[in-house]
mmCIF file of C-alpha atoms and ligand atoms in Angstrom:
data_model
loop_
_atom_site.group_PDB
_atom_site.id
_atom_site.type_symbol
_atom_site.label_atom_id
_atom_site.label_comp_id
_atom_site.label_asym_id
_atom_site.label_seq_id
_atom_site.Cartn_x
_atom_site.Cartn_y
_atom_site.Cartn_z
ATOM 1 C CA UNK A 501 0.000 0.000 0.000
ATOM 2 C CA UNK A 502 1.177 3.604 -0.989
ATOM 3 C CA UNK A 503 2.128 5.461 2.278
ATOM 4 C CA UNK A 504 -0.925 7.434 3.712
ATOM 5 C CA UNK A 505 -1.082 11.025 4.431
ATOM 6 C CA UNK A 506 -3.048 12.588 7.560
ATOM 7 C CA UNK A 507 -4.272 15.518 8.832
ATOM 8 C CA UNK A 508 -5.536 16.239 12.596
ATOM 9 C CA UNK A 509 -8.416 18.440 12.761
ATOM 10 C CA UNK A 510 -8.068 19.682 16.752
ATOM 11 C CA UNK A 511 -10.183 21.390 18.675
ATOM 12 C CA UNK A 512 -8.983 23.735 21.444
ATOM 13 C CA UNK A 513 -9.839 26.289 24.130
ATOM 14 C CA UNK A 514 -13.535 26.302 25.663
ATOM 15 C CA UNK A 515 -15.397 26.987 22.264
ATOM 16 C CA UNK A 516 -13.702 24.221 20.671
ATOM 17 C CA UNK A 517 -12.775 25.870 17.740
ATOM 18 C CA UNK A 518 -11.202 23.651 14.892
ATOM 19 C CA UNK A 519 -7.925 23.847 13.274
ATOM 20 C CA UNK A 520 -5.882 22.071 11.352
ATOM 21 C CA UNK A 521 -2.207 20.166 12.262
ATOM 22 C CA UNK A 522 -0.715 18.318 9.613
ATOM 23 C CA UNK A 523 0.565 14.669 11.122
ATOM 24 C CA UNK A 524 2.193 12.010 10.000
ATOM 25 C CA UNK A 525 0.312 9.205 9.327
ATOM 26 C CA UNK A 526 3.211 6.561 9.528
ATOM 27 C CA UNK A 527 2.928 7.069 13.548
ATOM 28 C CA UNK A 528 0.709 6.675 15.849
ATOM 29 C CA UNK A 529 -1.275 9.841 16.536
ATOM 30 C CA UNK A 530 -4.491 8.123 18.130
ATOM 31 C CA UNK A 531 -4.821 7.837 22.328
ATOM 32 C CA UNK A 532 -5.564 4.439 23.003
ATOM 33 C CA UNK A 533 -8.765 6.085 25.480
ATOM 34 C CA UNK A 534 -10.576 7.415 22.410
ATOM 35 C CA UNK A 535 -13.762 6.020 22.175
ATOM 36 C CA UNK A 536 -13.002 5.777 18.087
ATOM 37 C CA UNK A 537 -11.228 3.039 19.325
ATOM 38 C CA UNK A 538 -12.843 1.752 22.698
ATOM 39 C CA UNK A 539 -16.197 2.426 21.545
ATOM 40 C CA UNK A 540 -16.817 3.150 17.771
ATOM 41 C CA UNK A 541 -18.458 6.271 19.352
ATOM 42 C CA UNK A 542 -17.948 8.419 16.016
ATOM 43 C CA UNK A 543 -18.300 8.803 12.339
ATOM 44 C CA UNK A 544 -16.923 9.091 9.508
ATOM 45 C CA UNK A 545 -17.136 9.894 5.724
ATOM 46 C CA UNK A 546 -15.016 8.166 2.613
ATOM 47 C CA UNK A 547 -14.682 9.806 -0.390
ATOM 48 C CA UNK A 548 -13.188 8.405 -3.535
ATOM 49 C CA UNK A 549 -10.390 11.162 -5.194
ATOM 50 C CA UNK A 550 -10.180 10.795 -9.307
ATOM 51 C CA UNK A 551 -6.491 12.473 -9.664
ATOM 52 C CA UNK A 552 -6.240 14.557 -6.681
ATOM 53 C CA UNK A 553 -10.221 15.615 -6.851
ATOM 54 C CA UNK A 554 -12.231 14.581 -4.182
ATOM 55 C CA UNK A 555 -15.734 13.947 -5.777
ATOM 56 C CA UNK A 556 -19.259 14.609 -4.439
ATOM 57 C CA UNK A 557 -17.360 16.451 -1.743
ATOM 58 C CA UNK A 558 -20.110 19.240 -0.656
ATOM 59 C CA UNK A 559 -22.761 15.835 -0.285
ATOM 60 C CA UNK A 560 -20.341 14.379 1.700
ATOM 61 C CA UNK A 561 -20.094 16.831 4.379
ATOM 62 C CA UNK A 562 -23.411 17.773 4.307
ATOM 63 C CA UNK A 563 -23.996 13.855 5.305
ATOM 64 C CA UNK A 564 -21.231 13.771 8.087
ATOM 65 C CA UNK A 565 -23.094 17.031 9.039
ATOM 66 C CA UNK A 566 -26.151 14.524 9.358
ATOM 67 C CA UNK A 567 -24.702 11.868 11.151
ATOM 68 C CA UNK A 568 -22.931 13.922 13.698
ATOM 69 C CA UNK A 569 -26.256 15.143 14.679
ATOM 70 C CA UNK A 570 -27.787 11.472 14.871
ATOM 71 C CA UNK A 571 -25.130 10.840 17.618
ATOM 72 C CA UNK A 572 -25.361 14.567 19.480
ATOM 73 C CA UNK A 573 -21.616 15.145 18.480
ATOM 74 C CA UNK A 574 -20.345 18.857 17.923
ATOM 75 C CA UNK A 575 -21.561 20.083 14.281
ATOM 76 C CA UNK A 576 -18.532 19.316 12.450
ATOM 77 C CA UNK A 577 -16.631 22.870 11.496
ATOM 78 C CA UNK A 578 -17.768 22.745 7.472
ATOM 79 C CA UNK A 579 -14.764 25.191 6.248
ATOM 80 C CA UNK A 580 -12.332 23.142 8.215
ATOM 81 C CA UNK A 581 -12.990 19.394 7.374
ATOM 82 C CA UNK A 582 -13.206 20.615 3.385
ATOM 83 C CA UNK A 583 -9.922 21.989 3.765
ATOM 84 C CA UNK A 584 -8.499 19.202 5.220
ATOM 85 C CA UNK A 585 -10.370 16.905 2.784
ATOM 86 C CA UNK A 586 -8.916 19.145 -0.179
ATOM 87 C CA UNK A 587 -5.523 19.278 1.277
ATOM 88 C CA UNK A 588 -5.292 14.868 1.589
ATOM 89 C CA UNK A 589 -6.911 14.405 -2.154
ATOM 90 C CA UNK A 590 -4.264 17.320 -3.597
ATOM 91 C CA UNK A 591 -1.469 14.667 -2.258
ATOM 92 C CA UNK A 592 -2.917 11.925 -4.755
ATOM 93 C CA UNK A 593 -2.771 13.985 -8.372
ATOM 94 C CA UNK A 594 -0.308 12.142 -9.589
ATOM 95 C CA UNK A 595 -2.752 8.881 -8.746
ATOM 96 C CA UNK A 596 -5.536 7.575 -10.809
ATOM 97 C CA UNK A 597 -7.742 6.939 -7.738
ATOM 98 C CA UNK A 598 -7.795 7.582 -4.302
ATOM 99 C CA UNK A 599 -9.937 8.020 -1.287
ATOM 100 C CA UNK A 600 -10.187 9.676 2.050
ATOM 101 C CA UNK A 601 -11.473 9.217 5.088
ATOM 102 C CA UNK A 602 -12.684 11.701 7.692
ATOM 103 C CA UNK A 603 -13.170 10.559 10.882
ATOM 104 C CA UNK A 604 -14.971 12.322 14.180
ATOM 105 C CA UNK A 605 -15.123 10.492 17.079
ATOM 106 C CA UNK A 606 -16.426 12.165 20.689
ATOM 107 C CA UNK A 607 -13.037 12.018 21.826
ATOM 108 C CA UNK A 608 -11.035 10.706 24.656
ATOM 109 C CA UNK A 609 -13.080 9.265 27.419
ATOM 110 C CA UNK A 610 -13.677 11.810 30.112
ATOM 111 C CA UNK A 611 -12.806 14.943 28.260
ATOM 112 C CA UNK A 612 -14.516 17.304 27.168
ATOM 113 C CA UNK A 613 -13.146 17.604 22.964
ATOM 114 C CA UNK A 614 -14.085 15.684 19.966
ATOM 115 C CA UNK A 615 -10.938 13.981 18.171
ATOM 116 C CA UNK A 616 -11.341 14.745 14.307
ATOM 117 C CA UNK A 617 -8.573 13.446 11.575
ATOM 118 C CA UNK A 618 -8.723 13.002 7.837
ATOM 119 C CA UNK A 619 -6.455 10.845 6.191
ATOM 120 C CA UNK A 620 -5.891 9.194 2.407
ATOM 121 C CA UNK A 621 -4.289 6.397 0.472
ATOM 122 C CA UNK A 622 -4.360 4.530 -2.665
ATOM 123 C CA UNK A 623 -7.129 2.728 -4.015
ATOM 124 C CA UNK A 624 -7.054 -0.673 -5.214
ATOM 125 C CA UNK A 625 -7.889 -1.715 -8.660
ATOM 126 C CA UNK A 626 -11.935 -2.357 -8.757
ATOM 127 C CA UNK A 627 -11.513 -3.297 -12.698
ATOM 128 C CA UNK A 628 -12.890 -6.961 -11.671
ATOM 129 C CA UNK A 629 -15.405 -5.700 -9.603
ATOM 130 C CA UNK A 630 -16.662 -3.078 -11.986
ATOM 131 C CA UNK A 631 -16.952 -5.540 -14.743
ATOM 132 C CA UNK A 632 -17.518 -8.963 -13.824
ATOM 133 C CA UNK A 633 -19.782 -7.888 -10.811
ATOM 134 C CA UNK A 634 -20.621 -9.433 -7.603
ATOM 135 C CA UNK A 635 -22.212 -12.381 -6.313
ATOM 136 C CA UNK A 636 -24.677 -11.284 -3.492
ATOM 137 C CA UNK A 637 -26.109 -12.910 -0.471
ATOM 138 C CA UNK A 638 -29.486 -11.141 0.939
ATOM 139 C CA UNK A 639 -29.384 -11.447 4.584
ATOM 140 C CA UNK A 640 -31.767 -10.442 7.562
ATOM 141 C CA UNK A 641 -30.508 -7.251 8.780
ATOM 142 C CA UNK A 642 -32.779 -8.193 11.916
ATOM 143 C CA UNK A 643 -34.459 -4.757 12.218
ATOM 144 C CA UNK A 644 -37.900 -3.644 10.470
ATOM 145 C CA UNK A 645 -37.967 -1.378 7.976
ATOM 146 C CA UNK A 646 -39.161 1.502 10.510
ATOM 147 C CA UNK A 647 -36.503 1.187 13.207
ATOM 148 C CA UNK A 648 -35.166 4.697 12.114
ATOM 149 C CA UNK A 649 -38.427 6.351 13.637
ATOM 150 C CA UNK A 650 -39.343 3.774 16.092
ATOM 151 C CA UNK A 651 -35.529 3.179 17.738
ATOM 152 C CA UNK A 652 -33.777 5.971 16.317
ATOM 153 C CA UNK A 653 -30.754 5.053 19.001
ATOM 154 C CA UNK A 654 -29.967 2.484 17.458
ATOM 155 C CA UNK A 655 -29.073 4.902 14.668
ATOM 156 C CA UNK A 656 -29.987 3.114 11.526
ATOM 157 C CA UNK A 657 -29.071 5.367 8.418
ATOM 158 C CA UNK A 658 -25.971 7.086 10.156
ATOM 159 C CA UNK A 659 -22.617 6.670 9.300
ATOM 160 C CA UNK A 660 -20.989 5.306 12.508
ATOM 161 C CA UNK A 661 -17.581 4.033 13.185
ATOM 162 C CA UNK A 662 -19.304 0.742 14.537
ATOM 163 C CA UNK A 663 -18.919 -1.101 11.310
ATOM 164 C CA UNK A 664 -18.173 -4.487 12.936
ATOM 165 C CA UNK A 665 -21.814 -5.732 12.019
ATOM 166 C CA UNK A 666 -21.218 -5.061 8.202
ATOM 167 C CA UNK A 667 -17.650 -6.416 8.043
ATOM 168 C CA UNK A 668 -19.224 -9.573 9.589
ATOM 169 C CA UNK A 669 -22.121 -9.585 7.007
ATOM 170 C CA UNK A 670 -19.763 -9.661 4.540
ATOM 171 C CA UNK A 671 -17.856 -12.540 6.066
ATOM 172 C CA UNK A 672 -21.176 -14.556 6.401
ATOM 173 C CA UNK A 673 -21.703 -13.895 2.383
ATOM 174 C CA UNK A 674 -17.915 -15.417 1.718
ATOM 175 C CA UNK A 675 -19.261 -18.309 4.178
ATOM 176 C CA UNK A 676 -22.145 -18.230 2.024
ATOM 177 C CA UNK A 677 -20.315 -18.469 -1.279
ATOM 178 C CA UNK A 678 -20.596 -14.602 -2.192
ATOM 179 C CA UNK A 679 -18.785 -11.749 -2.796
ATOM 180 C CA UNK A 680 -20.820 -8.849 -1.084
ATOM 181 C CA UNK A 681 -24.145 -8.460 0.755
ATOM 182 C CA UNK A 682 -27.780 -7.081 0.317
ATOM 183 C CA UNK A 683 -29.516 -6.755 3.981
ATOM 184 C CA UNK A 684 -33.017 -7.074 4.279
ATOM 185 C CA UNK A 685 -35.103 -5.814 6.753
ATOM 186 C CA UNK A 686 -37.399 -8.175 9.199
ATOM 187 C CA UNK A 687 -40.514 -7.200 7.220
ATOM 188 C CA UNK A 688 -39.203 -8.138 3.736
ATOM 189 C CA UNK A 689 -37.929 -4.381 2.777
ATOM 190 C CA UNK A 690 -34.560 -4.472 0.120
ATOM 191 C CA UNK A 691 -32.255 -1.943 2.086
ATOM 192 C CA UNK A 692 -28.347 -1.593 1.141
ATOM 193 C CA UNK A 693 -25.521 -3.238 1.190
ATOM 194 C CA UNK A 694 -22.682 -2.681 4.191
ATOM 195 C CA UNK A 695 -20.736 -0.474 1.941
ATOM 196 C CA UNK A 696 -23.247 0.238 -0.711
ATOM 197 C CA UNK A 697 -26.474 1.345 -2.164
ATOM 198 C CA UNK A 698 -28.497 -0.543 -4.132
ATOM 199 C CA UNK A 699 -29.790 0.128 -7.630
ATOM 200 C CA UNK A 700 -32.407 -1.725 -9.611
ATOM 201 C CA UNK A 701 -32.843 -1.166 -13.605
ATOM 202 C CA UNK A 702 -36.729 -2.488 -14.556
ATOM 203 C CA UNK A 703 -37.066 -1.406 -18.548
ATOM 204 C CA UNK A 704 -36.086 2.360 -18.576
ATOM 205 C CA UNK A 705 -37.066 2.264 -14.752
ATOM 206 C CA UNK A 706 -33.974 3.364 -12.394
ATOM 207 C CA UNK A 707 -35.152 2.289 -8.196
ATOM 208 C CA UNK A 708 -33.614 2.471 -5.039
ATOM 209 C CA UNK A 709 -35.119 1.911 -1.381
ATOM 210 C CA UNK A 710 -35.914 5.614 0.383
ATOM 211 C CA UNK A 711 -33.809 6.578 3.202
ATOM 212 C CA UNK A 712 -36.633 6.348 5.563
ATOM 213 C CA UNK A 713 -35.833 2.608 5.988
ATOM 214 C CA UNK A 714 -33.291 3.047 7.868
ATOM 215 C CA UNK A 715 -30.613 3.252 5.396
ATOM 216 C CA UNK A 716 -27.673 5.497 4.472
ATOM 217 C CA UNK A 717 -28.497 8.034 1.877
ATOM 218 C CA UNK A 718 -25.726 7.334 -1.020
ATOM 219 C CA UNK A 719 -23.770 10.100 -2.227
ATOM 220 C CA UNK A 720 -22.825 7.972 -5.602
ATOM 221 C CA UNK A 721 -26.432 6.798 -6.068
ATOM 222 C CA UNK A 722 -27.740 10.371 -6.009
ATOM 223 C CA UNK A 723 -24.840 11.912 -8.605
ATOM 224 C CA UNK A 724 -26.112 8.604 -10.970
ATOM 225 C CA UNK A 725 -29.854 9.535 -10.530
ATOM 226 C CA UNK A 726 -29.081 13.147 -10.874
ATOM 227 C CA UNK A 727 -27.713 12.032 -14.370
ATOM 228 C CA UNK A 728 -30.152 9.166 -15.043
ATOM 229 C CA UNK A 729 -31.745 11.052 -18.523
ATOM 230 C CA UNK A 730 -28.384 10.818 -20.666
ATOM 231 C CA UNK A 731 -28.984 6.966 -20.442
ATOM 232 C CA UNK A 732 -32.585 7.442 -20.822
ATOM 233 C CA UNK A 733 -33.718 6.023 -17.706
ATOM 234 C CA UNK A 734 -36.090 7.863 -15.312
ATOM 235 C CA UNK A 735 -34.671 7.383 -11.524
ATOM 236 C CA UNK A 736 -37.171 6.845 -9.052
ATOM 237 C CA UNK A 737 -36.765 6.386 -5.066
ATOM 238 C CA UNK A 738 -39.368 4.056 -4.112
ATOM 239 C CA UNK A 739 -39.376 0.968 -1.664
ATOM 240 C CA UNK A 740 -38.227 -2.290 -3.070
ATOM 241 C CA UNK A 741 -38.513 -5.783 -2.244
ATOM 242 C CA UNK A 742 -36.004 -9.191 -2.722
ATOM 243 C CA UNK A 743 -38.442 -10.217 -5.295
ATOM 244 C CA UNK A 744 -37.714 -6.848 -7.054
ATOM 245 C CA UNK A 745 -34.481 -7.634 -7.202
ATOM 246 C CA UNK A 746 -34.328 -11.148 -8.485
ATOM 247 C CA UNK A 747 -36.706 -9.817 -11.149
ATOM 248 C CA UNK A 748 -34.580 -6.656 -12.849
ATOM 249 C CA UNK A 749 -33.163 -6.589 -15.566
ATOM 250 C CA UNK A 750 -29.676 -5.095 -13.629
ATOM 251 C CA UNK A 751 -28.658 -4.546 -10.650
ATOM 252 C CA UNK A 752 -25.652 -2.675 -9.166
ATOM 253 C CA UNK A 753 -24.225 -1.997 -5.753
ATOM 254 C CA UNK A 754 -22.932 1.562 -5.927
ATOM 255 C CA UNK A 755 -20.689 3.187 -3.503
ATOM 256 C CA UNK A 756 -18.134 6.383 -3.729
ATOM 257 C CA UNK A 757 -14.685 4.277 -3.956
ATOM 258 C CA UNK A 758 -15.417 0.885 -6.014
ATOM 259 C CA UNK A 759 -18.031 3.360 -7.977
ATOM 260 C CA UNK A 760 -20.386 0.679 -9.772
ATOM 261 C CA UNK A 761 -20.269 -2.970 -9.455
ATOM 262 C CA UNK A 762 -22.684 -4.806 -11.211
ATOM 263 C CA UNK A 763 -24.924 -7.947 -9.345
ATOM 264 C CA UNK A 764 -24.264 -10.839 -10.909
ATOM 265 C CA UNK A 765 -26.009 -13.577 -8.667
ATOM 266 C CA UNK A 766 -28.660 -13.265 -6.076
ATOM 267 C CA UNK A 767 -28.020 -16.379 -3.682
ATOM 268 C CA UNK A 768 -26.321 -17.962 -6.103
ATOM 269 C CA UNK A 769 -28.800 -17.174 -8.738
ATOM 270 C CA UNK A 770 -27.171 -15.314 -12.205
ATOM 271 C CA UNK A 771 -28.604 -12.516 -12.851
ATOM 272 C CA UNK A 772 -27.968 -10.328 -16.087
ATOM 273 C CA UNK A 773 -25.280 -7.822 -16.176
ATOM 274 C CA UNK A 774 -25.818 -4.658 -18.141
ATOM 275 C CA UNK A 775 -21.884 -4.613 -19.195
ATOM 276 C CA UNK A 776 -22.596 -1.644 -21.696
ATOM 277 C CA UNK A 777 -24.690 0.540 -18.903
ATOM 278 C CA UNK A 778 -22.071 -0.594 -16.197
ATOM 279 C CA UNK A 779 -19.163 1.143 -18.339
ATOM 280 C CA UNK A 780 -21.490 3.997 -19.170
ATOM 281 C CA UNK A 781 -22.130 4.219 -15.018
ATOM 282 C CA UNK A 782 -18.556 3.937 -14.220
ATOM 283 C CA UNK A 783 -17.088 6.167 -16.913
ATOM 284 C CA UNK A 784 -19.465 9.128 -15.484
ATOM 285 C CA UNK A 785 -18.038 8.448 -11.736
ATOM 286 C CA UNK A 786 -14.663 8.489 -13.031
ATOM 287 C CA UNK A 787 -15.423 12.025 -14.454
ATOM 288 C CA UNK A 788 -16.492 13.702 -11.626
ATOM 289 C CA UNK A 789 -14.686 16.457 -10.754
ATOM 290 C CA UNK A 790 -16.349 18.134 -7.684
HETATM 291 N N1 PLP B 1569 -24.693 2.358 2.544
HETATM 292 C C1 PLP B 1569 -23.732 2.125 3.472
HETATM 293 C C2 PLP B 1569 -24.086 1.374 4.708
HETATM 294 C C3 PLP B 1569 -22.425 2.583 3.264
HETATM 295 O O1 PLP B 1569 -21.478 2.367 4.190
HETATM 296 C C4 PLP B 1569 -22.113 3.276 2.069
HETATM 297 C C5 PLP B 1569 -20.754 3.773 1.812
HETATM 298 O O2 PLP B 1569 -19.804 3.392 2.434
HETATM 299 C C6 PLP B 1569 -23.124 3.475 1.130
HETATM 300 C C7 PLP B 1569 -24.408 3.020 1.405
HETATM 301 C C8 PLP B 1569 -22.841 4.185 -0.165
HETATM 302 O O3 PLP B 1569 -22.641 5.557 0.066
HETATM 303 P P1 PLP B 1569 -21.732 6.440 -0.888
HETATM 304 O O4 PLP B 1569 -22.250 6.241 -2.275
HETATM 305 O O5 PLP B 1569 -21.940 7.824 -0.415
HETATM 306 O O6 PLP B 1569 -20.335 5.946 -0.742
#
């Protein structure tokens, strides 16, 4: 892996105002009673850099904004963490593609601050991924499809440093024979995957589930609807069920790093992928330049 590069975001004094320390990245910077790391008590934001751009940058922050109200932490410091994001991706223009990661956790247990960094690396190649696709397994996330608004602490649809549940989901799908995963709520909803958004393609129909079931709202799925006419297709957010799925014509998990992988197999099902759409999809994430 290509050496990372960090930035500190540190808040000081009694208004905790933000600033910015440059660190390096090689060494540890992180106090081992942080609840990023004794808790998962944070969040955090990845965004995927095409040649030193960071892309869908503004809906990025405006989603970390989100999630650091979901878990009562300070409103993130929006001029700050976009320099900081700016200043990581400008270290990757001589790379293809990138990402970085902004992390804000509540900080070291019993004091007062928030502990914010931002760092970046390499990507690997997603050529395979982006192509061939991805088998899926659909597995019970184990909550309905209103726990947002009927157990909102147990913050469905934030982005939350507690991603053990989603790395193990995707473990379960290897167990299973898979590549990725497609959770499904108790009550039979079609939600996300644990690093993704889901898209269907029905005829010129473009779906995806609403946020209101408790998942994250995709950055990358909203700059492909946004764009959905120059293919033709008409992009609609409406919910969706398993049986949706297995019946599209396409299907893609879509996320801001890997950009679009195509679903190949639903439980070990083939499904059809839409190779020429797929490089059509891709090609316009590539592009982005904000
Ligand atoms: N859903 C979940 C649970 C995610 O973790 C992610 C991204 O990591 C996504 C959806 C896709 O979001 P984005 O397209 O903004 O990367």
């Amino acid at each position: 892996m290509t050496s990372a590069h960090l930035l500190l975001v540190v808040h000081t004094g009694a208004d905790a105002a933000a600033h910015l320390v440059e660190a390096d990245a090689e060494h540890p910077q992180l106090a081992v009673m942080d609840v990023a790391a004794t808790r998962g008590d944070g969040i955090f934001e990845t965004l995927s850099v095409v040649q030193g751009h960071s892309q869908a940058l503004e809906a990025h922050l405006t989603r970390f904004e989100r999630s650091a109200r979901m878990l009562d932490l300070p409103a993130p410091d929006r001029g700050i963490w976009r320099d900081a994001i700016i200043a990581v991706a400008e270290r990757f223009a001589d790379h293809d593609e990138a990402w970085v990661k902004t992390v804000l956790s509540r900080g070291v247990e019993g004091q007062p601050l928030p502990t914010g960094w931002v760092y970046g690396t390499v990507s690997p190649d997603f050529r395979r991924e982006r192509t061939e696709g991805l088998s899926v397994a659909l597995l019970d996330r184990g909550y309905r499809s209103d726990v947002a608004q009927s157990s909102p602490w147990l913050l469905a649809g934030a982005k939350t440093l507690s991603y053990a549940v989603n790395r193990a989901a995707v473990r379960e799908a290897q167990r299973r024979g898979a590549d990725d995963v497609i959770f499904v709520s108790t009550d039979g909803q079609l939600l996300e995957g644990p690093t993704s958004t889901v898209v269907l393609k029905r005829g010129k129909r473009w779906s995806t589930p609403p946020d209101d079931v408790g998942i994250l709202p995709g950055t990358t799925q909203a700059d492909l609807f946004a764009a959905a006419s120059q293919w033709g297709l008409e992009a609609v957010v409406e919910p969706l069920t398993p049986d949706d799925l297995r019946a599209a014509d396409a299907a893609w998990l879509v996320s801001s790093v890997r950009h679009a992988a195509p679903v190949r197999a639903v439980d070990g099902v083939p499904m059809a992928v839409d190779a020429a759409l797929s490089a059509a999809m891709n090609g316009f994430l590539h592009a982005r330049r904000t």
